[in-house]
Coordinates of C-alpha atoms in Angstrom, one line a residue:
X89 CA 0.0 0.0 0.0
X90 CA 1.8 3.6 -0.6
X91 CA 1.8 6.1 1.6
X92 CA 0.1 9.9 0.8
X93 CA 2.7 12.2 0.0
X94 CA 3.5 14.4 3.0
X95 CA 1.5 17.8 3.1
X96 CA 3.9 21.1 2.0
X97 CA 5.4 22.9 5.0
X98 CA 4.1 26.1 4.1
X99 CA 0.6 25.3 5.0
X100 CA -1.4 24.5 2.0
X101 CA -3.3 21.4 2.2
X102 CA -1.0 20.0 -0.7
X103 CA 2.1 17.4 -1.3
X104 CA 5.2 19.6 -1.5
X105 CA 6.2 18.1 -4.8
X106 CA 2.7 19.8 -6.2
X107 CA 2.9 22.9 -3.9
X108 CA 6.2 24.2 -2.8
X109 CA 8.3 21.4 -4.4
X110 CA 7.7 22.4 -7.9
X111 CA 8.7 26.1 -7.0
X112 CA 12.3 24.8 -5.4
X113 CA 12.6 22.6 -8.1
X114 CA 12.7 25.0 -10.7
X115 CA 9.7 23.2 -12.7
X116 CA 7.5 26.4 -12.0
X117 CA 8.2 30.4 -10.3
X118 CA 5.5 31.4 -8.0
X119 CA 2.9 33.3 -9.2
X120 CA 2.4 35.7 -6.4
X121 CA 3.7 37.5 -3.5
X122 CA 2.0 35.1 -1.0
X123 CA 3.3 32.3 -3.2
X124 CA 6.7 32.9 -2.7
X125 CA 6.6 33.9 1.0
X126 CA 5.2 30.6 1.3
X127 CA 7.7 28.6 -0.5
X128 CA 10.8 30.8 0.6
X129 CA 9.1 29.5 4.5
X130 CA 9.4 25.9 2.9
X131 CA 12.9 26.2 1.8
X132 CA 14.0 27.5 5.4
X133 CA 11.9 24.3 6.5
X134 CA 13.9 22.1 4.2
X135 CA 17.0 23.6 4.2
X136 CA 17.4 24.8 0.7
X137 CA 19.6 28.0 0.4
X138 CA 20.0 28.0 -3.0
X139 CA 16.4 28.6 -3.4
X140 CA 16.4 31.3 -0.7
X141 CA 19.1 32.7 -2.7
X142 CA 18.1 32.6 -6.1
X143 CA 14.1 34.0 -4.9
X144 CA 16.1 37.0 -3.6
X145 CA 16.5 40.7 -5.0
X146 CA 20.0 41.1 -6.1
X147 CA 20.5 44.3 -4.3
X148 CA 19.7 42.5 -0.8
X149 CA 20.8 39.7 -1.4
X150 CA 23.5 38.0 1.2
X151 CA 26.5 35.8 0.2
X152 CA 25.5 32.7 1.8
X153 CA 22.4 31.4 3.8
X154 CA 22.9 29.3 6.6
X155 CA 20.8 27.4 9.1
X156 CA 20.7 27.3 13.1
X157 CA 21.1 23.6 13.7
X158 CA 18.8 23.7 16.7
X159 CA 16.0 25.5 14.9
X160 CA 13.1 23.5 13.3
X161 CA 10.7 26.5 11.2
X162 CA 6.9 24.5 12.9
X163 CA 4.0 26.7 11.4
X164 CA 3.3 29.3 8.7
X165 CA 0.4 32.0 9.3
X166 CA -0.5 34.6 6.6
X167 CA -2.1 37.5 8.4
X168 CA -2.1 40.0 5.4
X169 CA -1.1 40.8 2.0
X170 CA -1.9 44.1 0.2
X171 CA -0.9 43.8 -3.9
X172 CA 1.3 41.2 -4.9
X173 CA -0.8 39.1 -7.5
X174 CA -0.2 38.4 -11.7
X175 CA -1.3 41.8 -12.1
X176 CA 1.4 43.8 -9.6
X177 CA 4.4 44.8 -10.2
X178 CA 5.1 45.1 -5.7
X179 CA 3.6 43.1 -2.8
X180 CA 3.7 42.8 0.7
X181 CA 3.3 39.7 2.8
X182 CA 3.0 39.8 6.5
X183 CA 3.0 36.7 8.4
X184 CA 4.2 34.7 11.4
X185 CA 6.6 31.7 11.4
X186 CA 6.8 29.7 14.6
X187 CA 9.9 27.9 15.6
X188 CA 12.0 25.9 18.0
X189 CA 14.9 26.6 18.9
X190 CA 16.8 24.2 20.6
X191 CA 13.4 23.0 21.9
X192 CA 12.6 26.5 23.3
X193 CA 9.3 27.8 21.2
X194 CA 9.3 31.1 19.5
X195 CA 8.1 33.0 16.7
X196 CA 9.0 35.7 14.0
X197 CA 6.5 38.3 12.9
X198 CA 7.4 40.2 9.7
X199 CA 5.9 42.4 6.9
X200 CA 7.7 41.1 3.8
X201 CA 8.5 43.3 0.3
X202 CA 8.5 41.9 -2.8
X203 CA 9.1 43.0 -6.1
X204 CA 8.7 41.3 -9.8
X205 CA 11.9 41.6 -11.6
X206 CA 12.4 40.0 -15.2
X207 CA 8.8 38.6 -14.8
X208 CA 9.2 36.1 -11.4
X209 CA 9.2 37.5 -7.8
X210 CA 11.1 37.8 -5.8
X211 CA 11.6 38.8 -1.8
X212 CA 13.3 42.6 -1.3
X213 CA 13.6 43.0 2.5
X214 CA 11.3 43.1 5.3
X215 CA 10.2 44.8 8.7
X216 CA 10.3 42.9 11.8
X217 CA 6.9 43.5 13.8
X218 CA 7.1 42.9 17.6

């Protein structure tokens, strides 16, 4: 008997491979703001920095991701977006990621930028909210 295919990190009540997987694959870019907010949460779940990297504005851009070993990303909530779809050229995404952190809970809260450059977004910078 085979096993369901796990449900995407970022929330959506889909297999990664169809949902996020197909983003950090290459297969597909993510069609809106939310979209990539979502996925880019995915590829901190799974650990992929060249995703982060490559989904991120040139002029922010770091050298190098890396990863906490103790944290484990644990939830995804959207709590607002304002433009960001097919027919924007700018978004914002704010949301809040929960964590653990060497087994201590905690969460970020953030208001994300994004921008569309040469026709895929892709994340600018973003405001920490306390």
């Amino acid at each position: 008997m085979s096993r369901p295919a796990p449900t995407c990190p970022c929330g959506l009540p889909a297999a990664y491979d169809a949902c996020c997987g197909r983003y950090h694959s290459g297969r597909a870019n993510a069609p809106t703001a939310e979209a990539l907010m979502r996925s880019r949460y995915c590829a901190f779940t799974v650990k992929d920095a060249a995703y982060l990297l490559r989904t991120w504005h040139p002029a922010t851009r770091p050298p190098a991701v890396t990863f906490e070993p103790g944290m484990k990303w644990t939830g995804l909530e959207i709590l607002g977006t304002t433009e960001g779809s097919a027919f924007h050229s700018t978004g914002t995404v704010t949301f809040r990621a929960r964590y653990t952190d060497g087994g201590r809970p905690g969460s970020l809260h953030e208001r994300s930028r994004f921008i569309r450059l040469d026709g895929a977004w892709v994340y600018v910078d973003g405001d920490f909210i306390e």
